[in-house]
Coordinates of C-alpha atoms in Angstrom, one line a residue:
Chain A
X1 CA -96.8 128.9 -170.7
X2 CA -98.6 127.0 -171.5
X3 CA -95.8 125.0 -173.8
X4 CA -94.0 125.0 -170.7
X5 CA -97.3 123.0 -169.2
X6 CA -97.9 120.8 -172.4
X7 CA -94.4 119.3 -172.0
X8 CA -94.2 118.2 -169.2
X9 CA -98.0 116.6 -169.5
X10 CA -96.6 115.1 -172.9
X11 CA -93.7 114.2 -171.8
X12 CA -92.7 111.3 -169.4
X13 CA -93.6 113.3 -165.7
X14 CA -90.5 113.9 -163.8
X15 CA -92.3 114.0 -161.0
X16 CA -94.1 110.6 -161.9
X17 CA -90.7 109.2 -162.0
X18 CA -89.7 110.9 -158.3
X19 CA -93.2 109.4 -156.6
X20 CA -92.2 106.1 -158.3
X21 CA -88.4 105.8 -156.9
X22 CA -90.0 106.6 -153.4
X23 CA -92.5 103.6 -154.3
X24 CA -90.0 102.0 -154.5
X25 CA -88.5 102.3 -151.8
X26 CA -91.3 101.6 -149.5
X27 CA -92.3 99.0 -151.3
X28 CA -88.8 97.2 -151.1
X29 CA -89.1 98.0 -147.2
X30 CA -91.9 96.3 -146.7
X31 CA -91.2 92.9 -149.5
X32 CA -87.8 92.6 -147.1
X33 CA -88.4 93.0 -143.9
X34 CA -92.3 91.4 -144.1
X35 CA -89.2 88.4 -145.4
X36 CA -87.0 88.5 -142.6
X37 CA -89.9 89.3 -139.8
X38 CA -91.3 85.9 -140.7
X39 CA -88.3 84.7 -141.3
X40 CA -86.2 85.4 -138.1
X41 CA -90.2 84.0 -137.1
X42 CA -89.4 80.3 -138.2
X43 CA -85.8 80.4 -136.9
X44 CA -87.5 81.7 -133.3
X45 CA -89.7 79.8 -133.1
X46 CA -87.8 76.6 -134.3
X47 CA -84.4 78.1 -131.6
X48 CA -87.5 77.5 -128.9
X49 CA -88.4 73.5 -130.5
X50 CA -85.3 73.1 -130.1
X51 CA -85.3 73.8 -127.0
X52 CA -88.3 71.8 -126.6
X53 CA -86.1 68.6 -127.7
X54 CA -83.5 69.1 -125.4
X55 CA -85.9 69.9 -122.3
X56 CA -87.1 66.4 -122.8
X57 CA -83.7 65.2 -122.9
X58 CA -82.8 67.1 -120.0
X59 CA -86.0 65.0 -118.1
X60 CA -84.6 61.7 -119.6
X61 CA -81.8 62.3 -118.3
X62 CA -83.0 62.8 -114.9
X63 CA -85.1 59.9 -114.7
X64 CA -82.3 57.7 -116.2
X65 CA -80.5 58.7 -113.9
X66 CA -81.7 57.8 -111.3
X67 CA -82.2 54.2 -112.4
X68 CA -78.6 54.1 -112.4
X69 CA -75.6 53.3 -109.2
X70 CA -74.0 56.4 -107.7
X71 CA -71.6 58.0 -109.5
X72 CA -73.3 57.4 -112.7
X73 CA -76.6 58.9 -110.9
X74 CA -74.3 62.2 -109.7
X75 CA -72.6 62.7 -113.3
X76 CA -75.4 62.4 -115.5
X77 CA -77.8 65.0 -112.9
X78 CA -74.7 67.3 -113.6
X79 CA -74.7 66.6 -116.9
X80 CA -78.6 67.2 -117.1
X81 CA -79.4 70.3 -115.1
X82 CA -76.0 72.0 -117.5
X83 CA -78.1 71.2 -119.9
X84 CA -81.4 72.8 -119.0
X85 CA -79.1 75.2 -117.8
X86 CA -78.8 76.1 -121.5
X87 CA -82.0 75.0 -122.4
X88 CA -83.1 78.1 -119.8
X89 CA -80.2 80.4 -122.0
X90 CA -82.1 79.7 -124.4
X91 CA -85.7 80.7 -123.6
X92 CA -84.1 84.2 -122.3
X93 CA -83.1 84.4 -126.4
X94 CA -85.9 83.5 -127.7
X95 CA -87.5 86.0 -125.6
X96 CA -85.1 88.7 -126.6
X97 CA -85.6 87.9 -130.0
X98 CA -89.4 88.2 -130.1
X99 CA -88.7 91.8 -128.3
X100 CA -85.8 93.1 -130.2
X101 CA -85.9 91.6 -133.4
X102 CA -89.2 90.5 -134.0
X103 CA -91.5 93.7 -132.6
X104 CA -89.2 96.4 -133.9
X105 CA -90.0 94.5 -137.2
X106 CA -93.6 94.0 -137.0
X107 CA -93.8 97.1 -136.0
X108 CA -92.7 98.1 -140.4
X109 CA -95.8 97.1 -140.8
X110 CA -97.5 100.0 -140.1
X111 CA -94.9 102.4 -140.3
X112 CA -95.1 101.5 -144.8
X113 CA -99.5 101.6 -144.2
X114 CA -98.9 105.6 -143.8
X115 CA -95.9 106.2 -145.7
X116 CA -97.6 104.0 -148.7
X117 CA -101.2 106.6 -147.7
X118 CA -99.0 109.3 -148.2
X119 CA -97.6 107.8 -151.5
X120 CA -101.6 107.7 -152.4
X121 CA -102.7 110.6 -151.3
X122 CA -99.8 112.2 -153.4
X123 CA -100.7 110.8 -156.5
X124 CA -104.1 112.1 -156.4
X125 CA -102.9 115.6 -156.2
X126 CA -100.8 114.7 -159.6
X127 CA -104.0 113.1 -161.2
X128 CA -105.9 115.8 -160.6
X129 CA -103.2 118.4 -161.6
X130 CA -102.8 116.7 -165.1
X131 CA -106.9 116.5 -165.5
X132 CA -106.9 121.0 -165.2
X133 CA -103.7 120.7 -167.5
X134 CA -105.6 118.5 -170.0
X135 CA -109.1 120.3 -169.6
X136 CA -106.3 123.8 -169.6
X137 CA -105.1 122.0 -173.0
X138 CA -109.2 121.8 -174.9
X139 CA -109.9 125.2 -174.0
X140 CA -107.0 126.3 -175.6
X141 CA -107.9 124.4 -178.9
X142 CA -110.9 126.7 -178.6
X143 CA -109.0 129.5 -176.7
X144 CA -112.3 131.8 -175.4
X145 CA -110.3 134.1 -173.7
X146 CA -112.4 134.0 -170.8
X147 CA -113.0 130.4 -170.0
X148 CA -108.7 129.8 -171.0
X149 CA -107.5 132.4 -168.1
X150 CA -110.1 130.6 -165.3
X151 CA -108.8 126.7 -166.4
X152 CA -104.9 128.7 -165.9
X153 CA -105.9 130.0 -162.9
X154 CA -107.4 126.2 -161.7
X155 CA -104.0 124.6 -162.9
X156 CA -101.8 127.1 -161.6
X157 CA -104.0 126.3 -158.0
X158 CA -103.1 122.2 -159.2
X159 CA -99.8 122.8 -158.7
X160 CA -99.3 124.5 -155.7
X161 CA -101.4 121.8 -154.1
X162 CA -98.8 118.4 -155.9
X163 CA -95.5 121.0 -155.0
X164 CA -97.2 120.9 -151.7
X165 CA -98.2 117.9 -151.8
X166 CA -94.5 116.5 -153.2
X167 CA -92.9 118.3 -150.6
X168 CA -94.8 116.6 -148.1
X169 CA -94.4 113.0 -150.0
X170 CA -90.2 113.7 -150.2
X171 CA -90.0 114.8 -147.1
X172 CA -91.6 111.1 -145.4
X173 CA -89.7 108.9 -147.2
X174 CA -86.6 110.1 -146.2
X175 CA -87.7 110.2 -142.9
X176 CA -88.6 106.9 -143.8
X177 CA -85.7 106.0 -145.7
X178 CA -84.0 107.4 -142.7
X179 CA -85.7 105.3 -139.9
X180 CA -85.8 102.0 -142.3
X181 CA -81.7 101.8 -142.2
X182 CA -81.7 102.9 -138.2
X183 CA -84.5 99.8 -137.9
X184 CA -82.0 97.5 -140.1
X185 CA -78.6 98.7 -138.3
X186 CA -79.8 98.2 -134.5
X187 CA -82.4 95.2 -135.8
X188 CA -79.2 93.3 -136.7
X189 CA -77.1 94.1 -133.8
X190 CA -79.8 93.3 -131.6
X191 CA -79.8 90.3 -133.0
X192 CA -76.1 89.7 -133.2
X193 CA -75.9 90.1 -129.7
X194 CA -78.8 88.5 -128.8
X195 CA -76.7 85.8 -130.0
X196 CA -73.8 86.3 -129.3
X197 CA -75.0 85.9 -125.8
X198 CA -76.2 82.7 -126.3
X199 CA -73.5 81.6 -127.7
X200 CA -71.0 82.9 -124.7
X201 CA -73.4 81.4 -122.1
X202 CA -73.2 77.8 -124.4
X203 CA -69.8 77.9 -124.4
X204 CA -69.5 78.5 -120.6
X205 CA -72.0 75.6 -119.2
X206 CA -71.3 73.2 -122.1
X207 CA -67.3 73.3 -120.5
X208 CA -68.4 73.2 -117.3
X209 CA -70.9 69.8 -118.8
X210 CA -67.9 68.8 -120.3
X211 CA -65.8 68.5 -117.0
X212 CA -68.7 67.2 -115.1
X213 CA -67.9 63.3 -117.6
X214 CA -64.0 63.7 -117.2
X215 CA -64.5 63.5 -113.3
X216 CA -66.9 60.4 -113.9
X217 CA -65.5 57.7 -112.1
X218 CA -66.3 54.8 -114.5
X219 CA -63.5 52.2 -112.4
X220 CA -66.4 53.3 -109.2
X221 CA -69.4 52.6 -111.0
X222 CA -68.6 49.2 -112.4
X223 CA -67.6 48.2 -109.0
X224 CA -70.6 49.5 -107.5
X225 CA -71.8 47.0 -110.3
X226 CA -70.6 44.3 -109.7
X227 CA -71.1 44.6 -106.0
X228 CA -74.7 44.9 -106.7
X229 CA -74.7 42.2 -109.1
X230 CA -72.9 40.6 -106.2
X231 CA -75.4 41.3 -103.3
X232 CA -77.9 39.3 -105.2
X233 CA -75.2 36.2 -105.4
X234 CA -75.1 37.1 -102.0
X235 CA -79.1 36.7 -100.9
X236 CA -79.2 33.9 -102.2
X237 CA -76.0 32.1 -101.0
X238 CA -78.0 34.1 -97.6
X239 CA -80.6 31.1 -98.4
X240 CA -81.4 28.6 -95.9
X241 CA -79.4 26.0 -97.9
X242 CA -77.9 24.0 -95.4
X243 CA -77.7 20.6 -97.3
X244 CA -74.9 22.6 -99.7
X245 CA -72.1 21.4 -98.3
X246 CA -73.8 17.7 -99.3
X247 CA -74.2 19.3 -102.9
X248 CA -70.9 19.9 -104.4
X249 CA -72.9 20.2 -107.9
X250 CA -74.8 23.5 -106.8
X251 CA -74.2 25.9 -109.4
X252 CA -73.9 29.8 -108.6
X253 CA -71.6 29.8 -105.6
X254 CA -69.2 28.8 -108.4
X255 CA -70.5 31.0 -110.8
X256 CA -70.4 34.0 -108.2
X257 CA -66.5 33.2 -108.1
X258 CA -65.5 33.2 -111.9
X259 CA -67.6 36.3 -112.1
X260 CA -66.0 37.5 -110.2
X261 CA -63.2 37.4 -111.2
X262 CA -63.8 37.9 -114.9
X263 CA -64.8 40.9 -113.9
X264 CA -62.4 42.0 -112.4
X265 CA -59.8 41.1 -115.7
X266 CA -62.1 43.1 -117.5
X267 CA -61.8 46.2 -115.2
X268 CA -58.3 46.5 -115.3
X269 CA -59.3 46.0 -119.5
X270 CA -61.3 49.2 -118.9
X271 CA -59.0 50.8 -117.0
X272 CA -56.7 51.0 -120.4
X273 CA -59.4 51.8 -122.7
X274 CA -60.6 54.9 -120.1
X275 CA -57.9 55.9 -121.0
X276 CA -57.3 55.6 -124.5
X277 CA -61.5 57.4 -124.7
X278 CA -60.6 60.3 -123.0
X279 CA -57.8 61.3 -125.2
X280 CA -60.0 61.0 -128.4
X281 CA -62.5 62.7 -126.9
X282 CA -60.1 65.4 -126.2
X283 CA -58.3 64.8 -129.6
X284 CA -61.3 66.0 -131.9
X285 CA -60.3 69.0 -133.5
X286 CA -61.3 72.7 -132.7
X287 CA -60.5 74.9 -136.0
X288 CA -61.9 73.2 -139.1
X289 CA -65.0 72.3 -138.2
X290 CA -66.7 74.7 -141.0
X291 CA -68.6 71.9 -143.2
X292 CA -66.7 70.3 -146.1
X293 CA -69.9 68.9 -147.6
X294 CA -71.4 71.9 -147.2
X295 CA -72.5 72.2 -150.6
X296 CA -74.2 68.8 -151.0
X297 CA -76.7 69.5 -148.4
X298 CA -78.6 71.9 -150.7
Chain B
X1 CA -78.9 16.1 -102.6
X2 CA -83.1 16.2 -103.3
X3 CA -83.3 18.5 -100.0
X4 CA -81.4 20.9 -101.6
X5 CA -82.8 21.0 -105.2
X6 CA -86.2 21.2 -104.3
X7 CA -85.9 23.2 -101.9
X8 CA -84.2 26.2 -104.9
X9 CA -86.9 24.8 -107.1
X10 CA -89.7 25.9 -104.3
X11 CA -88.2 28.7 -103.1
X12 CA -88.0 32.0 -104.8
X13 CA -84.8 31.4 -107.7
X14 CA -81.3 33.3 -106.5
X15 CA -80.7 32.5 -110.4
X16 CA -83.6 33.9 -111.5
X17 CA -83.2 36.7 -109.4
X18 CA -80.1 37.2 -111.1
X19 CA -81.4 37.2 -114.4
X20 CA -84.3 39.5 -113.5
X21 CA -81.6 41.6 -112.5
X22 CA -79.5 41.5 -115.7
X23 CA -82.8 41.4 -117.4
X24 CA -83.1 44.9 -115.9
X25 CA -79.6 46.8 -116.4
X26 CA -80.4 45.2 -120.3
X27 CA -84.5 46.3 -119.8
X28 CA -83.3 49.9 -119.1
X29 CA -80.6 50.5 -121.4
X30 CA -82.9 49.5 -124.1
X31 CA -85.8 51.9 -122.6
X32 CA -83.1 55.1 -121.7
X33 CA -81.0 54.8 -125.0
X34 CA -83.8 54.7 -126.9
X35 CA -85.4 57.5 -126.3
X36 CA -81.9 59.2 -125.8
X37 CA -81.3 58.5 -129.5
X38 CA -84.8 59.5 -130.5
X39 CA -84.6 63.3 -128.3
X40 CA -81.2 63.2 -130.5
X41 CA -82.2 62.6 -134.0
X42 CA -84.9 65.1 -133.5
X43 CA -82.9 67.5 -131.4
X44 CA -80.3 67.6 -134.6
X45 CA -83.3 67.2 -137.3
X46 CA -83.9 70.7 -135.5
X47 CA -80.8 72.0 -135.7
X48 CA -80.8 71.3 -139.9
X49 CA -83.6 73.5 -139.3
X50 CA -82.9 76.4 -137.6
X51 CA -79.8 76.1 -140.1
X52 CA -82.3 75.8 -143.2
X53 CA -84.2 79.0 -141.9
X54 CA -80.6 80.7 -141.8
X55 CA -79.9 80.4 -144.2
X56 CA -83.1 81.5 -146.2
X57 CA -82.8 84.6 -144.1
X58 CA -79.1 84.6 -145.2
X59 CA -80.6 84.8 -149.5
X60 CA -83.2 87.2 -148.6
X61 CA -80.2 89.7 -147.2
X62 CA -78.4 89.5 -150.3
X63 CA -81.1 89.9 -152.7
X64 CA -82.0 92.7 -150.1
X65 CA -78.2 94.2 -150.5
X66 CA -78.2 94.4 -154.0
X67 CA -81.2 96.5 -154.3
X68 CA -79.5 98.9 -151.7
X69 CA -76.6 101.9 -152.4
X70 CA -73.2 100.7 -151.2
X71 CA -72.7 101.3 -147.6
X72 CA -75.6 99.2 -147.1
X73 CA -74.8 96.6 -149.9
X74 CA -71.5 95.6 -148.7
X75 CA -72.3 96.3 -144.8
X76 CA -76.0 93.2 -144.9
X77 CA -74.1 91.5 -147.1
X78 CA -70.3 90.9 -145.0
X79 CA -73.1 90.9 -142.2
X80 CA -75.1 87.5 -144.7
X81 CA -71.8 85.8 -144.6
X82 CA -71.2 85.6 -141.9
X83 CA -74.5 84.7 -141.4
X84 CA -74.1 81.8 -143.8
X85 CA -70.7 81.0 -141.8
X86 CA -72.2 80.9 -138.9
X87 CA -74.9 78.0 -140.4
X88 CA -71.9 75.7 -142.2
X89 CA -70.8 75.6 -138.4
X90 CA -74.4 74.1 -137.7
X91 CA -74.2 72.3 -140.7
X92 CA -70.6 70.4 -139.3
X93 CA -72.3 70.0 -135.7
X94 CA -75.5 69.2 -137.7
X95 CA -73.1 65.7 -139.6
X96 CA -71.2 65.8 -136.0
X97 CA -73.6 64.7 -134.4
X98 CA -74.6 62.5 -137.0
X99 CA -71.8 60.6 -136.4
X100 CA -70.3 60.4 -133.3
X101 CA -73.5 60.6 -131.4
X102 CA -76.4 59.2 -133.4
X103 CA -75.1 56.3 -134.9
X104 CA -73.4 54.9 -131.5
X105 CA -76.6 55.7 -130.0
X106 CA -77.9 53.7 -133.3
X107 CA -75.6 50.7 -132.7
X108 CA -77.1 49.6 -128.9
X109 CA -80.0 48.5 -130.8
X110 CA -77.6 45.7 -131.7
X111 CA -75.8 44.7 -129.4
X112 CA -78.7 44.8 -126.5
X113 CA -80.7 42.6 -129.1
X114 CA -77.2 40.4 -129.1
X115 CA -77.5 40.5 -124.9
X116 CA -81.5 39.9 -125.5
X117 CA -80.5 36.7 -126.5
X118 CA -78.2 35.9 -124.3
X119 CA -80.4 36.3 -122.2
X120 CA -83.1 33.5 -122.7
X121 CA -81.2 31.0 -123.7
X122 CA -79.7 31.4 -120.4
X123 CA -83.5 31.1 -119.3
X124 CA -84.3 28.5 -121.5
X125 CA -81.3 26.5 -119.7
X126 CA -82.6 28.2 -116.9
X127 CA -86.4 26.3 -117.6
X128 CA -84.9 23.2 -118.5
X129 CA -83.5 22.2 -115.3
X130 CA -86.8 22.9 -113.7
X131 CA -88.1 20.5 -116.1
X132 CA -85.4 17.7 -115.2
X133 CA -86.3 19.2 -111.4
X134 CA -90.2 18.2 -111.1
X135 CA -89.2 15.7 -113.4
X136 CA -87.6 14.1 -110.3
X137 CA -89.8 15.2 -108.1
X138 CA -92.3 13.1 -109.1
X139 CA -89.4 9.8 -109.2
X140 CA -88.9 10.7 -105.9
X141 CA -92.4 10.7 -105.1
X142 CA -92.4 7.0 -107.2
X143 CA -89.2 6.1 -106.0
X144 CA -88.4 3.1 -108.4
X145 CA -84.7 3.7 -107.3
X146 CA -82.8 3.5 -111.2
X147 CA -85.1 5.6 -112.5
X148 CA -84.3 8.0 -109.8
X149 CA -80.7 7.9 -110.7
X150 CA -80.8 8.5 -114.1
X151 CA -83.1 11.4 -113.1
X152 CA -80.8 13.0 -111.0
X153 CA -78.2 12.2 -113.7
X154 CA -79.9 14.1 -116.1
X155 CA -81.1 16.7 -113.0
X156 CA -77.0 17.6 -112.4
X157 CA -76.2 17.6 -115.9
X158 CA -79.3 20.6 -116.3
X159 CA -77.3 22.0 -113.4
X160 CA -74.3 22.5 -115.2
X161 CA -75.4 23.4 -118.1
X162 CA -77.3 26.4 -116.1
X163 CA -73.8 26.9 -114.1
X164 CA -72.2 27.9 -117.7
X165 CA -75.1 29.6 -119.3
X166 CA -75.5 31.7 -116.4
X167 CA -71.5 32.3 -115.4
X168 CA -71.7 33.4 -119.4
X169 CA -74.6 35.9 -119.3
X170 CA -72.9 37.1 -116.1
X171 CA -70.1 37.8 -118.3
X172 CA -72.2 39.2 -120.9
X173 CA -73.9 41.7 -118.9
X174 CA -70.7 42.6 -117.1
X175 CA -69.7 43.6 -120.9
X176 CA -72.7 45.1 -121.7
X177 CA -72.1 47.4 -118.0
X178 CA -69.1 48.1 -118.8
X179 CA -69.6 49.3 -122.7
X180 CA -72.7 51.0 -121.9
X181 CA -71.4 53.8 -118.9
X182 CA -67.9 54.2 -121.4
X183 CA -70.5 54.7 -125.3
X184 CA -72.7 56.6 -122.5
X185 CA -69.8 58.9 -121.8
X186 CA -68.0 58.6 -124.6
X187 CA -71.1 59.9 -126.2
X188 CA -72.2 62.8 -124.1
X189 CA -68.8 64.1 -123.9
X190 CA -69.0 64.3 -127.4
X191 CA -72.1 65.9 -127.7
X192 CA -71.2 68.3 -125.7
X193 CA -67.8 69.4 -127.3
X194 CA -69.3 69.7 -130.4
X195 CA -71.7 71.5 -129.3
X196 CA -69.3 73.7 -127.0
X197 CA -67.4 73.7 -130.2
X198 CA -70.0 75.2 -132.9
X199 CA -70.7 78.1 -130.2
X200 CA -67.6 78.8 -129.5
X201 CA -67.3 79.5 -133.4
X202 CA -70.5 81.0 -133.6
X203 CA -69.6 84.1 -130.7
X204 CA -66.3 84.0 -132.8
X205 CA -68.2 85.1 -135.7
X206 CA -71.5 86.9 -134.1
X207 CA -68.1 89.3 -133.0
X208 CA -67.4 90.0 -135.9
X209 CA -70.5 90.3 -138.0
X210 CA -71.4 92.9 -134.5
X211 CA -68.5 95.3 -135.6
X212 CA -69.3 94.5 -139.3
X213 CA -72.9 96.1 -138.7
X214 CA -71.1 98.9 -136.1
X215 CA -69.1 100.3 -139.1
X216 CA -72.1 100.6 -141.2
X217 CA -72.0 104.3 -142.4
X218 CA -75.2 105.5 -141.8
X219 CA -75.2 109.0 -142.9
X220 CA -73.1 108.4 -145.8
X221 CA -76.0 106.2 -146.7
X222 CA -78.3 108.6 -146.2
X223 CA -76.9 111.3 -148.1
X224 CA -76.2 108.6 -151.1
X225 CA -80.0 108.3 -151.0
X226 CA -80.2 111.6 -151.0
X227 CA -78.2 112.1 -153.8
X228 CA -80.2 109.7 -156.1
X229 CA -83.3 111.9 -155.0
X230 CA -81.9 114.5 -156.1
X231 CA -80.7 112.7 -159.0
X232 CA -84.0 112.0 -159.8
X233 CA -84.8 115.9 -159.7
X234 CA -82.2 116.6 -161.5
X235 CA -82.9 114.7 -164.3
X236 CA -86.5 116.3 -164.6
X237 CA -83.6 119.4 -163.7
X238 CA -82.2 118.7 -167.5
X239 CA -85.0 118.1 -169.1
X240 CA -86.1 120.3 -172.1
X241 CA -88.1 123.2 -170.4
X242 CA -86.8 126.5 -172.4
X243 CA -89.4 128.6 -171.4
X244 CA -89.2 127.8 -166.9
X245 CA -88.0 131.2 -166.8
X246 CA -91.3 132.6 -168.3
X247 CA -92.8 130.2 -165.9
X248 CA -92.7 131.1 -162.4
X249 CA -94.6 128.7 -160.8
X250 CA -92.8 125.5 -162.6
X251 CA -93.8 123.9 -158.9
X252 CA -90.5 121.2 -158.7
X253 CA -87.5 123.1 -158.6
X254 CA -88.8 124.8 -155.7
X255 CA -89.8 121.9 -154.3
X256 CA -86.3 120.3 -155.2
X257 CA -84.6 123.1 -153.1
X258 CA -87.2 122.6 -149.5
X259 CA -86.1 118.7 -149.7
X260 CA -82.8 119.4 -149.6
X261 CA -82.4 121.9 -147.2
X262 CA -86.2 119.2 -144.6
X263 CA -82.8 116.7 -145.4
X264 CA -80.4 118.3 -144.0
X265 CA -82.2 119.1 -140.8
X266 CA -83.0 116.0 -140.6
X267 CA -79.2 114.2 -141.6
X268 CA -78.6 116.1 -137.6
X269 CA -80.7 114.6 -135.7
X270 CA -80.4 110.9 -137.3
X271 CA -76.4 111.7 -136.2
X272 CA -77.9 112.6 -132.6
X273 CA -79.6 109.7 -132.5
X274 CA -76.9 107.8 -134.0
X275 CA -75.4 108.2 -131.2
X276 CA -77.9 107.0 -129.1
X277 CA -78.7 103.9 -131.0
X278 CA -75.3 103.0 -130.9
X279 CA -74.8 103.0 -126.8
X280 CA -78.7 101.6 -126.5
X281 CA -76.8 98.8 -128.8
X282 CA -74.1 98.2 -126.5
X283 CA -76.2 98.3 -122.8
X284 CA -77.3 95.3 -123.7
X285 CA -76.3 92.9 -120.4
X286 CA -74.2 90.5 -121.3
X287 CA -74.9 89.0 -117.7
X288 CA -78.1 88.1 -116.4
X289 CA -80.3 87.1 -119.4
X290 CA -81.5 83.6 -117.6
X291 CA -85.1 83.8 -118.8
X292 CA -86.9 84.6 -115.4
X293 CA -90.8 83.6 -117.1
X294 CA -88.6 80.9 -118.3
X295 CA -92.0 78.5 -115.6
X296 CA -94.4 80.0 -117.5
X297 CA -93.5 78.6 -120.5
X298 CA -94.2 74.8 -120.1

């Protein structure tokens, strides 16, 4: 038996490589899950900031709408509402990422700590066995038969301990790996689902927003604007300028008329351009959007 | 005529309110378009940061995949590729927001400057008219008839100038307003289209990513892991421990066997849990995602 025991002390110990493999499994999980966690936390925070920025835009759009004529006001308000809806979905995305992706990833810290403690314990037991074997070796060289027998019993006990703890460690690491794979799949499936739902909702809401902008009657709005401007002219026309007839050079009623006719002409042009604008929007290709120049941005 | 001219000098001048209304139109546009521009620029930057963060996650996922067994490696790589694809679309989104939303909004700076200059010119001409009228008033009070006539001619000339410049201003502001409305509609339509296309592409890619994760054979992966761990045991079994038979207390082949049976048991449990895990992923509601607690975040 001594030869066997010694060969195990002196050769690269198999139980060592086993523990090392288990340690690697845990260390790897710790490293990568830690990184996934911090990157996804950052991703979530940046999503929240995007939401905040869009919320500010919504606010400005509503403020702006209130300064505009009814037609544009209604359009911009509807558009702002849709944009706000997308941010509501983004908010739901953020909350769900926190609950279903970040929280379980954070739980890994505790789980890894426990597995690490188990490995440490196993290593301690192994070291104890080595010490017992070294003691035995020394005694064997000095060969007082009774003390050697005691040492051999002690070494055997250490072996049984190591057996038990290695067994326990193997179970622990196996359970850890299984949990890791399951959690990994679940967490990333949840991530994908959360993102997918958000993007699907965004498509839905933006489709409605696009329709809102398409339905915007620009011509009517321009007519409102011109009427308002004419209102200001009209307002001044209503002033008690009783001597107007005797003053043919009073400039602004003339200006008013010519501006009106200018506006009418521009209105016609606007109609044509409006058509072509609408076309150009629809011409934006829905395919082939993949960033061709993407390599440049790194 | 003097009475008329004077009434216009002394009353709130209509041409003044006209210019004020025009100024308001331009000031308003300057204010809000400036804010839209800076908010959308910030939105675009934050989108770019989200892309960067996700790119880092892709990198880590690929690194992690390389440390795992073939089954998980292939799954994580495919998933990382899909995630990278979404970032390609996000990059296209960023580029298109810059080209089709931010650039035209920035052009407003120049356009508003020009309109501002036109308004300033008109005001200068108006001020000139007022000065001429004031001069006329003084002369009228002193009433030396020939100088009065000269002054009246000068006032008339000023009126014609004002007429011309107010007319020009009205045309300019009208054109400005028309362009503003058109650009507004076009810019926000482009914004919506860009966002819509991005989100639609993201849904498409994430659907494929979800399928990738669904198809992941966790059981096979666990078996690989167990085989690898057994390989380490097996490796140590192959060591030249020729005296093994005389050493019944050698612990690790025993440990190996019991670990194996433990693993088999856990494997069965894993099968059940795997089923329920998969169910729970599909149970995530695709509707009713609107952030209920959204009020809290402000």
